[in-house]
């Protein structure tokens, strides 16, 4: 793993931005803005980004560069007993990659279906247009088309992954830059609507009365961790690929603010488009609802219900940009696990990637079945929320405890000239702020999960929660101990027997 390198600073930045920018930025972030008063959410998000997100991002990248390894190796270097924590982060990334690959397959389906939908929308009700994907495409039976598109998604991901760090940076030139260009175009179209001023007001002007809402603060802090793709093993792996002389602090700031910019740009697109199409009341916190129910209804009206060709072109471009962002995030998550696995067991990395992609494609058959929506919803809630929070508390506490001993601030500032991170605020953020914030999020999430009237338990049967939720968490948290146990057993078998002296 240490032999691989990003060839240029720009390649590292683009790959890291691509890893951070995903469906959470383009779909969930705008939904949270709508739910929590637009500018108020943005304000708190920026505070959390500065105090918590940027320190953790810097720490993970610098740690990967210092020890030239992924999360398992970095955690083991801090404390030998912490290696299972690193493996749990990697396997949680694999679970999230499975979810993103399923969604990428759905996006590919919409690329195929959006033009026919635009053509048929003139004779459909708004409810029929919104429900088109889940009723007509996914349906209540196994869908061969959806499964074929999921297989295509894994083939695309393997193509991105097979060349290692160099391939990740090269593909990021397209999967990051093209979506930003397209989002800018969509934002420009949205601003041409007569009520775009109302949309921008709703997005950017803060409602100060909402500052007392504890749920707002928790969601803003949580979105920082999810948006930056920290605590999931990606950034230590990318840090291990850094070329010598890289300014970690400066590049981390570029990554963090690029991620924030794209999140805001996506919010402008969503708000202006939905306001312009009269769908502002349908902005949802759920990224899945937004992507496959809200946006299809809006796309069929972007240039007027009768302008089928223009609407179809917009729809194809939109889902193409969404697909590129989903693909880049997915391959980052696979990379976070594939690199450490190949290094740990001295395996050919390309073969490891191939096995992961084949196994992933087989598992993702569930996303073409009638239980697809339930599986995605439950697994996402556990893997992308509870698992990350629990792993994050442990990782941040560990980083905070050892930051001074390993001179983490010095590693971050190694090639910085003027702008440097201060050691005391860094340690305070890692040791106290981040674990406290993540612990509050975890407790709030558990209370909401169990006791909320319309929480997860109220919506799905017990077998679904066990299969797609608790089992997922069990696999993640046991993975590290299993891998470490397998490796220790293999080493014991390789120790030569001592011959008795005569």
Short mmCIF file of C-alpha atoms in Angstrom, two decimals:
data_model
loop_
_atom_site.label_atom_id
_atom_site.label_comp_id
_atom_site.label_asym_id
_atom_site.label_seq_id
_atom_site.Cartn_x
_atom_site.Cartn_y
_atom_site.Cartn_z
CA UNK A 1 0.00 0.00 0.00
CA UNK A 2 2.87 2.33 0.83
CA UNK A 3 4.22 1.95 -2.71
CA UNK A 4 1.14 3.55 -4.30
CA UNK A 5 1.08 7.33 -4.61
CA UNK A 6 -1.06 10.09 -6.03
CA UNK A 7 1.14 11.59 -8.71
CA UNK A 8 0.05 15.18 -8.12
CA UNK A 9 -1.39 17.33 -5.37
CA UNK A 10 -4.38 18.08 -7.60
CA UNK A 11 -5.03 14.36 -8.05
CA UNK A 12 -5.16 13.86 -4.28
CA UNK A 13 -7.48 16.84 -3.78
CA UNK A 14 -9.85 15.77 -6.56
CA UNK A 15 -9.95 12.16 -5.34
CA UNK A 16 -10.60 13.31 -1.76
CA UNK A 17 -13.31 15.77 -2.83
CA UNK A 18 -14.86 12.97 -4.90
CA UNK A 19 -14.82 10.70 -1.85
CA UNK A 20 -16.46 13.37 0.29
CA UNK A 21 -18.99 14.63 -2.25
CA UNK A 22 -21.72 12.07 -2.71
CA UNK A 23 -25.44 11.58 -2.40
CA UNK A 24 -25.38 13.02 1.11
CA UNK A 25 -24.13 16.36 -0.22
CA UNK A 26 -26.34 16.51 -3.29
CA UNK A 27 -29.56 15.17 -1.78
CA UNK A 28 -29.56 14.96 2.04
CA UNK A 29 -27.86 18.30 2.72
CA UNK A 30 -30.51 20.34 0.81
CA UNK A 31 -33.26 18.41 2.59
CA UNK A 32 -31.80 19.29 5.99
CA UNK A 33 -31.57 22.93 4.91
CA UNK A 34 -35.28 22.87 4.07
CA UNK A 35 -36.24 21.17 7.31
CA UNK A 36 -34.20 23.40 9.62
CA UNK A 37 -34.67 26.90 8.31
CA UNK A 38 -32.11 27.16 5.50
CA UNK A 39 -29.61 29.75 6.64
CA UNK A 40 -29.83 28.61 10.26
CA UNK A 41 -28.70 25.12 9.31
CA UNK A 42 -25.92 26.55 7.11
CA UNK A 43 -24.66 28.74 9.97
CA UNK A 44 -24.46 25.88 12.48
CA UNK A 45 -22.96 23.58 9.86
CA UNK A 46 -20.13 26.05 9.21
CA UNK A 47 -19.41 26.33 12.95
CA UNK A 48 -19.32 22.54 13.32
CA UNK A 49 -17.16 22.23 10.19
CA UNK A 50 -14.55 24.60 11.64
CA UNK A 51 -14.53 23.24 15.21
CA UNK A 52 -14.97 19.51 14.59
CA UNK A 53 -14.92 18.47 10.92
CA UNK A 54 -11.66 20.07 9.79
CA UNK A 55 -9.62 18.84 12.81
CA UNK A 56 -10.78 15.23 12.29
CA UNK A 57 -10.16 15.44 8.52
CA UNK A 58 -6.62 16.75 9.09
CA UNK A 59 -5.91 14.11 11.73
CA UNK A 60 -6.96 11.19 9.51
CA UNK A 61 -5.04 12.35 6.43
CA UNK A 62 -1.89 13.11 8.47
CA UNK A 63 -2.12 9.78 10.29
CA UNK A 64 -2.33 7.90 6.99
CA UNK A 65 0.72 9.74 5.66
CA UNK A 66 2.73 9.27 8.85
CA UNK A 67 2.24 5.50 9.05
CA UNK A 68 1.76 4.86 5.30
CA UNK A 69 -1.26 2.67 5.83
CA UNK A 70 -5.03 2.52 6.03
CA UNK A 71 -7.18 2.78 9.12
CA UNK A 72 -6.28 -0.66 10.64
CA UNK A 73 -2.55 0.03 10.47
CA UNK A 74 -2.96 3.56 11.80
CA UNK A 75 -5.10 2.46 14.75
CA UNK A 76 -2.63 -0.36 15.54
CA UNK A 77 0.27 2.11 15.50
CA UNK A 78 -1.53 4.20 18.10
CA UNK A 79 -2.45 1.19 20.22
CA UNK A 80 -2.05 -2.48 19.25
CA UNK A 81 -5.42 -3.31 20.78
CA UNK A 82 -7.15 -0.74 18.55
CA UNK A 83 -6.51 -2.54 15.24
CA UNK A 84 -10.03 -4.13 15.24
CA UNK A 85 -11.44 -0.58 15.37
CA UNK A 86 -9.71 0.22 12.07
CA UNK A 87 -11.03 -2.95 10.44
CA UNK A 88 -14.56 -2.20 11.65
CA UNK A 89 -14.35 1.20 9.95
CA UNK A 90 -13.20 -0.46 6.72
CA UNK A 91 -15.97 -3.06 6.74
CA UNK A 92 -18.55 -0.41 7.53
CA UNK A 93 -17.31 1.40 4.42
CA UNK A 94 -17.85 -1.80 2.43
CA UNK A 95 -21.45 -1.98 3.68
CA UNK A 96 -22.03 1.64 2.65
CA UNK A 97 -20.40 0.89 -0.73
CA UNK A 98 -22.98 -1.88 -1.21
CA UNK A 99 -25.77 0.60 -0.52
CA UNK A 100 -24.30 3.20 -2.86
CA UNK A 101 -23.81 0.58 -5.59
CA UNK A 102 -27.48 -0.33 -5.30
CA UNK A 103 -28.44 3.33 -5.56
CA UNK A 104 -26.04 3.77 -8.49
CA UNK A 105 -27.88 0.92 -10.22
CA UNK A 106 -31.17 2.72 -9.60
CA UNK A 107 -29.69 5.92 -11.02
CA UNK A 108 -28.61 4.07 -14.17
CA UNK A 109 -32.21 2.80 -14.48
CA UNK A 110 -33.46 6.39 -14.27
CA UNK A 111 -30.97 7.40 -16.96
CA UNK A 112 -32.75 4.89 -19.20
CA UNK A 113 -36.27 5.70 -18.05
CA UNK A 114 -36.28 9.48 -17.60
CA UNK A 115 -36.90 10.31 -21.30
CA UNK A 116 -39.90 7.93 -21.57
CA UNK A 117 -41.21 9.37 -18.29
CA UNK A 118 -40.96 12.93 -19.65
CA UNK A 119 -42.86 11.78 -22.73
CA UNK A 120 -45.64 10.12 -20.69
CA UNK A 121 -45.85 12.77 -17.97
CA UNK A 122 -48.39 14.88 -19.87
CA UNK A 123 -51.00 12.15 -19.35
CA UNK A 124 -49.99 11.31 -15.77
CA UNK A 125 -50.94 12.86 -12.43
CA UNK A 126 -48.23 14.32 -10.21
CA UNK A 127 -48.63 11.40 -7.80
CA UNK A 128 -48.13 8.93 -10.65
CA UNK A 129 -45.02 10.76 -11.82
CA UNK A 130 -43.56 10.84 -8.30
CA UNK A 131 -44.27 7.19 -7.70
CA UNK A 132 -43.11 6.04 -11.14
CA UNK A 133 -39.80 4.50 -10.05
CA UNK A 134 -41.08 2.54 -7.06
CA UNK A 135 -44.36 1.38 -8.59
CA UNK A 136 -43.59 0.94 -12.30
CA UNK A 137 -39.84 0.27 -12.39
CA UNK A 138 -38.96 -1.43 -9.11
CA UNK A 139 -42.47 -2.76 -8.53
CA UNK A 140 -43.42 -5.62 -6.22
CA UNK A 141 -41.47 -8.33 -8.06
CA UNK A 142 -37.83 -9.03 -8.83
CA UNK A 143 -36.70 -6.60 -11.56
CA UNK A 144 -34.21 -7.98 -14.10
CA UNK A 145 -33.64 -4.47 -15.48
CA UNK A 146 -32.72 -3.07 -12.08
CA UNK A 147 -30.41 -6.01 -11.36
CA UNK A 148 -28.71 -5.62 -14.75
CA UNK A 149 -28.10 -1.94 -13.99
CA UNK A 150 -26.67 -2.85 -10.56
CA UNK A 151 -24.26 -5.27 -12.29
CA UNK A 152 -23.32 -2.42 -14.63
CA UNK A 153 -22.69 -0.22 -11.57
CA UNK A 154 -20.23 -2.75 -10.13
CA UNK A 155 -18.47 -3.05 -13.50
CA UNK A 156 -18.03 0.73 -13.57
CA UNK A 157 -16.68 0.68 -10.02
CA UNK A 158 -14.19 -2.08 -10.84
CA UNK A 159 -12.96 -0.05 -13.82
CA UNK A 160 -12.36 2.92 -11.52
CA UNK A 161 -10.60 0.78 -8.88
CA UNK A 162 -8.34 -1.53 -10.82
CA UNK A 163 -5.61 1.07 -11.40
CA UNK A 164 -5.14 2.01 -7.73
CA UNK A 165 -4.36 5.55 -6.61
CA UNK A 166 -3.54 6.72 -10.14
CA UNK A 167 -6.88 5.48 -11.47
CA UNK A 168 -8.79 7.12 -8.60
CA UNK A 169 -7.24 10.52 -9.30
CA UNK A 170 -7.72 10.25 -13.08
CA UNK A 171 -11.39 9.32 -12.86
CA UNK A 172 -11.97 12.07 -10.30
CA UNK A 173 -11.16 14.64 -12.98
CA UNK A 174 -14.41 13.64 -14.64
CA UNK A 175 -16.57 12.45 -11.74
CA UNK A 176 -15.97 15.66 -9.77
CA UNK A 177 -15.53 18.38 -12.40
CA UNK A 178 -18.36 17.33 -14.74
CA UNK A 179 -21.03 17.17 -11.99
CA UNK A 180 -19.97 20.61 -10.71
CA UNK A 181 -20.32 22.04 -14.22
CA UNK A 182 -23.73 20.41 -14.63
CA UNK A 183 -24.89 21.55 -11.18
CA UNK A 184 -23.87 25.10 -12.11
CA UNK A 185 -25.96 24.80 -15.27
CA UNK A 186 -28.97 23.50 -13.31
CA UNK A 187 -28.57 26.30 -10.78
CA UNK A 188 -28.51 28.83 -13.62
CA UNK A 189 -31.74 27.38 -15.00
CA UNK A 190 -33.31 27.50 -11.56
CA UNK A 191 -32.41 31.14 -11.10
CA UNK A 192 -34.41 32.02 -14.24
CA UNK A 193 -37.69 31.10 -12.56
CA UNK A 194 -39.75 34.10 -11.50
CA UNK A 195 -39.84 32.99 -7.85
CA UNK A 196 -36.13 32.12 -7.57
CA UNK A 197 -35.69 35.02 -5.13
CA UNK A 198 -38.20 33.38 -2.80
CA UNK A 199 -36.25 30.10 -3.08
CA UNK A 200 -32.92 31.78 -2.28
CA UNK A 201 -34.48 33.61 0.65
CA UNK A 202 -35.74 30.31 2.06
CA UNK A 203 -32.29 28.75 1.60
CA UNK A 204 -29.94 31.46 2.84
CA UNK A 205 -31.79 33.75 5.28
CA UNK A 206 -31.51 32.27 8.78
CA UNK A 207 -34.47 31.82 11.08
CA UNK A 208 -32.83 32.73 14.39
CA UNK A 209 -35.75 31.37 16.39
CA UNK A 210 -34.67 27.87 15.29
CA UNK A 211 -31.31 28.17 17.10
CA UNK A 212 -32.89 26.70 20.23
CA UNK A 213 -33.78 23.48 18.41
CA UNK A 214 -31.42 20.79 19.75
CA UNK A 215 -32.32 18.46 16.87
CA UNK A 216 -31.05 21.09 14.42
CA UNK A 217 -27.65 21.24 16.12
CA UNK A 218 -27.32 17.46 16.23
CA UNK A 219 -28.21 17.03 12.56
CA UNK A 220 -25.85 19.82 11.47
CA UNK A 221 -22.96 18.28 13.41
CA UNK A 222 -23.80 14.82 12.10
CA UNK A 223 -23.92 16.04 8.51
CA UNK A 224 -20.37 17.42 8.89
CA UNK A 225 -19.01 13.96 9.67
CA UNK A 226 -21.07 12.29 6.95
CA UNK A 227 -20.25 14.91 4.30
CA UNK A 228 -16.48 14.82 4.77
CA UNK A 229 -16.32 10.99 4.66
CA UNK A 230 -14.30 10.88 7.87
CA UNK A 231 -14.44 8.02 10.39
CA UNK A 232 -14.96 5.47 7.60
CA UNK A 233 -11.36 4.59 6.74
CA UNK A 234 -11.17 6.55 3.49
CA UNK A 235 -9.00 9.50 4.49
CA UNK A 236 -6.23 7.47 6.20
CA UNK A 237 -6.01 5.33 3.04
CA UNK A 238 -5.77 8.42 0.85
CA UNK A 239 -3.28 9.96 3.25
CA UNK A 240 -1.05 6.92 2.75
CA UNK A 241 -0.95 7.73 -0.98
CA UNK A 242 0.23 11.32 -0.48
CA UNK A 243 3.37 12.34 -2.33
CA UNK A 244 6.19 13.84 -0.28
CA UNK A 245 5.93 17.55 0.40
CA UNK A 246 2.13 17.67 0.56
CA UNK A 247 0.68 20.44 2.72
CA UNK A 248 -1.94 18.47 4.68
CA UNK A 249 -3.51 21.46 6.41
CA UNK A 250 -3.84 23.55 3.27
CA UNK A 251 -5.20 20.68 1.21
CA UNK A 252 -7.65 19.68 3.95
CA UNK A 253 -9.08 23.20 3.94
CA UNK A 254 -9.51 23.02 0.16
CA UNK A 255 -11.25 19.63 0.47
CA UNK A 256 -13.56 20.79 3.28
CA UNK A 257 -14.63 24.02 1.63
CA UNK A 258 -14.99 22.41 -1.81
CA UNK A 259 -17.30 19.86 -0.23
CA UNK A 260 -19.27 22.66 1.44
CA UNK A 261 -19.47 24.66 -1.81
CA UNK A 262 -20.87 21.68 -3.73
CA UNK A 263 -23.40 21.03 -0.95
CA UNK A 264 -24.60 24.64 -1.15
CA UNK A 265 -24.65 24.53 -4.97
CA UNK A 266 -26.78 21.36 -4.82
CA UNK A 267 -29.11 23.14 -2.40
CA UNK A 268 -29.49 26.08 -4.80
CA UNK A 269 -30.38 23.61 -7.57
CA UNK A 270 -32.96 21.82 -5.43
CA UNK A 271 -34.59 24.92 -3.95
CA UNK A 272 -34.82 26.97 -7.15
CA UNK A 273 -35.98 24.01 -9.26
CA UNK A 274 -38.66 22.84 -6.86
CA UNK A 275 -39.90 26.37 -6.16
CA UNK A 276 -40.00 27.05 -9.90
CA UNK A 277 -42.01 23.87 -10.51
CA UNK A 278 -44.36 24.51 -7.59
CA UNK A 279 -43.01 21.54 -5.62
CA UNK A 280 -41.42 23.39 -2.72
CA UNK A 281 -43.68 21.60 -0.24
CA UNK A 282 -42.19 18.25 -1.30
CA UNK A 283 -38.57 18.90 -0.32
CA UNK A 284 -37.60 15.86 1.74
CA UNK A 285 -34.84 15.06 4.22
CA UNK A 286 -34.59 11.63 2.62
CA UNK A 287 -32.12 11.53 -0.25
CA UNK A 288 -33.86 8.50 -1.76
CA UNK A 289 -37.23 10.27 -1.82
CA UNK A 290 -35.62 13.36 -3.33
CA UNK A 291 -33.73 11.44 -6.05
CA UNK A 292 -36.42 8.99 -7.13
CA UNK A 293 -39.71 10.73 -6.31
CA UNK A 294 -39.28 14.50 -6.06
CA UNK A 295 -36.75 15.13 -8.84
CA UNK A 296 -38.57 13.00 -11.47
CA UNK A 297 -41.72 15.06 -10.92
CA UNK A 298 -39.71 18.29 -11.19
CA UNK A 299 -37.68 17.24 -14.25
CA UNK A 300 -40.84 16.58 -16.27
CA UNK A 301 -41.76 20.28 -15.75
CA UNK A 302 -38.38 22.08 -15.90
CA UNK A 303 -39.05 23.64 -19.32
CA UNK A 304 -42.81 23.22 -19.19
CA UNK A 305 -44.81 20.00 -19.27
CA UNK A 306 -45.04 20.00 -23.08
CA UNK A 307 -41.33 20.48 -23.80
CA UNK A 308 -40.44 16.77 -23.75
CA UNK A 309 -37.06 16.96 -25.51
CA UNK A 310 -35.57 19.70 -23.30
CA UNK A 311 -36.88 18.06 -20.13
CA UNK A 312 -35.45 14.70 -21.23
CA UNK A 313 -32.02 16.21 -21.87
CA UNK A 314 -32.04 17.86 -18.43
CA UNK A 315 -33.11 14.59 -16.83
CA UNK A 316 -30.35 12.60 -18.52
CA UNK A 317 -27.71 15.17 -17.56
CA UNK A 318 -28.99 15.34 -13.99
CA UNK A 319 -28.92 11.58 -13.40
CA UNK A 320 -25.56 11.33 -15.15
CA UNK A 321 -24.09 13.84 -12.70
CA UNK A 322 -25.74 12.08 -9.76
CA UNK A 323 -24.36 8.76 -10.99
CA UNK A 324 -20.82 10.09 -11.25
CA UNK A 325 -20.93 11.38 -7.69
CA UNK A 326 -22.35 8.09 -6.40
CA UNK A 327 -19.72 6.08 -8.30
CA UNK A 328 -16.77 8.12 -6.98
CA UNK A 329 -18.01 7.83 -3.39
CA UNK A 330 -18.57 4.09 -3.78
CA UNK A 331 -15.10 3.34 -5.13
CA UNK A 332 -13.55 5.37 -2.30
CA UNK A 333 -15.30 3.16 0.22
CA UNK A 334 -14.19 -0.04 -1.50
CA UNK A 335 -10.63 1.31 -1.69
CA UNK A 336 -10.67 1.98 2.08
CA UNK A 337 -11.06 -1.78 2.68
CA UNK A 338 -9.32 -3.31 -0.34
CA UNK A 339 -5.94 -1.64 0.25
CA UNK A 340 -5.56 -2.71 3.91
CA UNK A 341 -6.82 -6.25 3.15
CA UNK A 342 -4.31 -6.74 0.33
CA UNK A 343 -1.50 -5.43 2.53
CA UNK A 344 -2.50 -7.45 5.60
CA UNK A 345 -2.63 -10.79 3.78
CA UNK A 346 -0.03 -10.07 1.04
CA UNK A 347 -2.61 -10.42 -1.71
CA UNK A 348 -2.75 -8.90 -5.17
CA UNK A 349 -4.86 -5.79 -4.74
CA UNK A 350 -6.54 -6.04 -8.14
CA UNK A 351 -7.72 -9.56 -7.25
CA UNK A 352 -9.01 -8.36 -3.89
CA UNK A 353 -10.96 -5.61 -5.66
CA UNK A 354 -12.35 -8.14 -8.16
CA UNK A 355 -13.53 -10.45 -5.37
CA UNK A 356 -15.16 -7.55 -3.51
CA UNK A 357 -16.95 -6.41 -6.68
CA UNK A 358 -18.19 -9.91 -7.51
CA UNK A 359 -19.40 -10.51 -3.96
CA UNK A 360 -20.94 -7.04 -3.87
CA UNK A 361 -22.85 -7.63 -7.08
CA UNK A 362 -24.23 -10.89 -5.66
CA UNK A 363 -25.33 -9.25 -2.40
CA UNK A 364 -26.88 -6.30 -4.23
CA UNK A 365 -29.48 -8.59 -5.81
CA UNK A 366 -31.60 -7.56 -2.82
CA UNK A 367 -31.89 -4.03 -4.30
CA UNK A 368 -33.72 -5.43 -7.32
CA UNK A 369 -36.22 -7.30 -5.14
CA UNK A 370 -39.53 -6.29 -3.49
CA UNK A 371 -37.73 -5.67 -0.17
CA UNK A 372 -35.26 -3.22 -1.79
CA UNK A 373 -36.65 -0.05 -0.20
CA UNK A 374 -36.81 -1.57 3.29
CA UNK A 375 -33.32 -3.08 3.00
CA UNK A 376 -31.83 0.23 1.85
CA UNK A 377 -33.60 2.31 4.48
CA UNK A 378 -32.73 0.09 7.44
CA UNK A 379 -29.15 -0.76 6.39
CA UNK A 380 -28.42 2.89 5.64
CA UNK A 381 -29.72 3.93 9.06
CA UNK A 382 -27.45 1.47 10.85
CA UNK A 383 -24.31 1.63 8.68
CA UNK A 384 -24.39 5.33 7.83
CA UNK A 385 -25.54 6.52 11.24
CA UNK A 386 -25.19 4.27 14.30
CA UNK A 387 -22.07 2.41 13.21
CA UNK A 388 -20.25 5.58 12.18
CA UNK A 389 -21.16 7.32 15.43
CA UNK A 390 -19.98 4.47 17.64
CA UNK A 391 -16.78 4.01 15.65
CA UNK A 392 -16.27 7.76 15.62
CA UNK A 393 -16.45 8.12 19.40
CA UNK A 394 -13.77 5.45 19.81
CA UNK A 395 -11.53 6.77 17.02
CA UNK A 396 -11.67 10.42 18.09
CA UNK A 397 -10.98 9.52 21.72
CA UNK A 398 -7.99 7.45 20.59
CA UNK A 399 -6.68 10.22 18.35
CA UNK A 400 -7.08 12.76 21.15
CA UNK A 401 -5.26 10.53 23.64
CA UNK A 402 -2.25 9.94 21.37
CA UNK A 403 -2.13 13.19 19.36
CA UNK A 404 0.50 14.79 21.54
CA UNK A 405 2.60 11.63 21.85
CA UNK A 406 2.89 11.12 18.07
CA UNK A 407 3.19 14.87 17.40
CA UNK A 408 0.11 14.87 15.19
CA UNK A 409 -0.01 18.67 14.86
CA UNK A 410 3.60 18.62 13.69
CA UNK A 411 2.74 16.01 11.05
CA UNK A 412 -0.16 18.13 9.81
CA UNK A 413 2.01 21.25 9.67
CA UNK A 414 5.08 19.47 8.26
CA UNK A 415 5.03 21.24 4.88
CA UNK A 416 2.84 24.21 5.82
CA UNK A 417 4.45 27.59 5.38
CA UNK A 418 2.26 30.24 7.00
CA UNK A 419 -1.11 28.74 7.80
CA UNK A 420 -0.74 26.10 10.53
CA UNK A 421 -3.06 24.22 12.86
CA UNK A 422 -2.58 24.89 16.57
CA UNK A 423 -1.87 21.82 18.71
CA UNK A 424 -4.05 22.61 21.75
CA UNK A 425 -7.28 23.36 19.82
CA UNK A 426 -6.63 20.24 17.68
CA UNK A 427 -6.29 17.98 20.75
CA UNK A 428 -9.28 19.61 22.46
CA UNK A 429 -11.44 19.03 19.40
CA UNK A 430 -10.35 15.40 19.00
CA UNK A 431 -10.34 14.47 22.67
CA UNK A 432 -13.45 16.29 23.90
CA UNK A 433 -15.59 18.08 21.28
CA UNK A 434 -15.85 15.31 18.69
CA UNK A 435 -16.51 12.39 21.10
CA UNK A 436 -19.08 14.49 23.00
CA UNK A 437 -20.89 15.51 19.80
CA UNK A 438 -20.88 11.96 18.42
CA UNK A 439 -22.07 10.52 21.75
CA UNK A 440 -24.98 12.97 21.88
CA UNK A 441 -25.91 12.05 18.31
CA UNK A 442 -25.82 8.34 19.12
CA UNK A 443 -27.97 8.70 22.25
CA UNK A 444 -30.45 10.95 20.45
CA UNK A 445 -30.61 8.52 17.54
CA UNK A 446 -31.29 5.53 19.79
CA UNK A 447 -34.05 7.37 21.66
CA UNK A 448 -35.59 8.49 18.38
CA UNK A 449 -35.29 5.00 16.92
CA UNK A 450 -37.06 3.30 19.80
CA UNK A 451 -39.58 5.83 21.02
CA UNK A 452 -40.49 8.04 18.05
CA UNK A 453 -44.05 7.51 16.86
CA UNK A 454 -42.93 7.09 13.28
CA UNK A 455 -39.44 5.78 13.98
CA UNK A 456 -37.78 2.85 12.32
CA UNK A 457 -39.33 0.24 14.62
CA UNK A 458 -42.81 1.49 13.80
CA UNK A 459 -42.31 1.06 10.07
CA UNK A 460 -40.75 -2.38 9.51
CA UNK A 461 -41.21 -5.93 10.82
CA UNK A 462 -38.74 -7.36 13.33
CA UNK A 463 -37.16 -9.77 10.82
CA UNK A 464 -36.29 -6.88 8.48
CA UNK A 465 -34.69 -4.90 11.32
CA UNK A 466 -32.66 -7.95 12.34
CA UNK A 467 -31.56 -8.91 8.82
CA UNK A 468 -30.73 -5.47 7.44
CA UNK A 469 -29.90 -3.61 10.65
CA UNK A 470 -28.60 -5.54 13.64
CA UNK A 471 -26.90 -8.18 11.48
CA UNK A 472 -25.11 -5.44 9.53
CA UNK A 473 -23.78 -3.91 12.76
CA UNK A 474 -22.77 -7.35 14.08
CA UNK A 475 -20.76 -8.04 10.91
CA UNK A 476 -19.06 -4.65 11.10
CA UNK A 477 -18.05 -4.78 14.77
CA UNK A 478 -16.97 -8.43 14.71
CA UNK A 479 -14.96 -8.10 11.47
CA UNK A 480 -11.88 -6.61 13.11
CA UNK A 481 -11.58 -9.31 15.75
CA UNK A 482 -12.10 -12.03 13.11
CA UNK A 483 -9.41 -10.63 10.79
CA UNK A 484 -6.91 -10.10 13.61
CA UNK A 485 -7.63 -13.64 14.85
CA UNK A 486 -7.15 -15.15 11.40
CA UNK A 487 -3.86 -13.33 10.94
CA UNK A 488 -2.53 -14.40 14.34
CA UNK A 489 -3.51 -18.01 13.63
CA UNK A 490 -1.73 -17.90 10.27
CA UNK A 491 1.44 -16.55 11.88
CA UNK A 492 1.42 -19.30 14.50
CA UNK A 493 1.18 -21.96 11.78
CA UNK A 494 4.16 -20.43 9.96
CA UNK A 495 6.48 -20.57 13.00
CA UNK A 496 8.96 -23.44 12.37
CA UNK A 497 9.15 -26.25 14.87
CA UNK A 498 12.35 -26.40 16.88
CA UNK A 499 14.32 -29.64 16.41
CA UNK A 500 15.35 -31.46 19.54
CA UNK A 501 19.12 -31.48 20.06
CA UNK A 502 20.75 -34.86 20.40
#
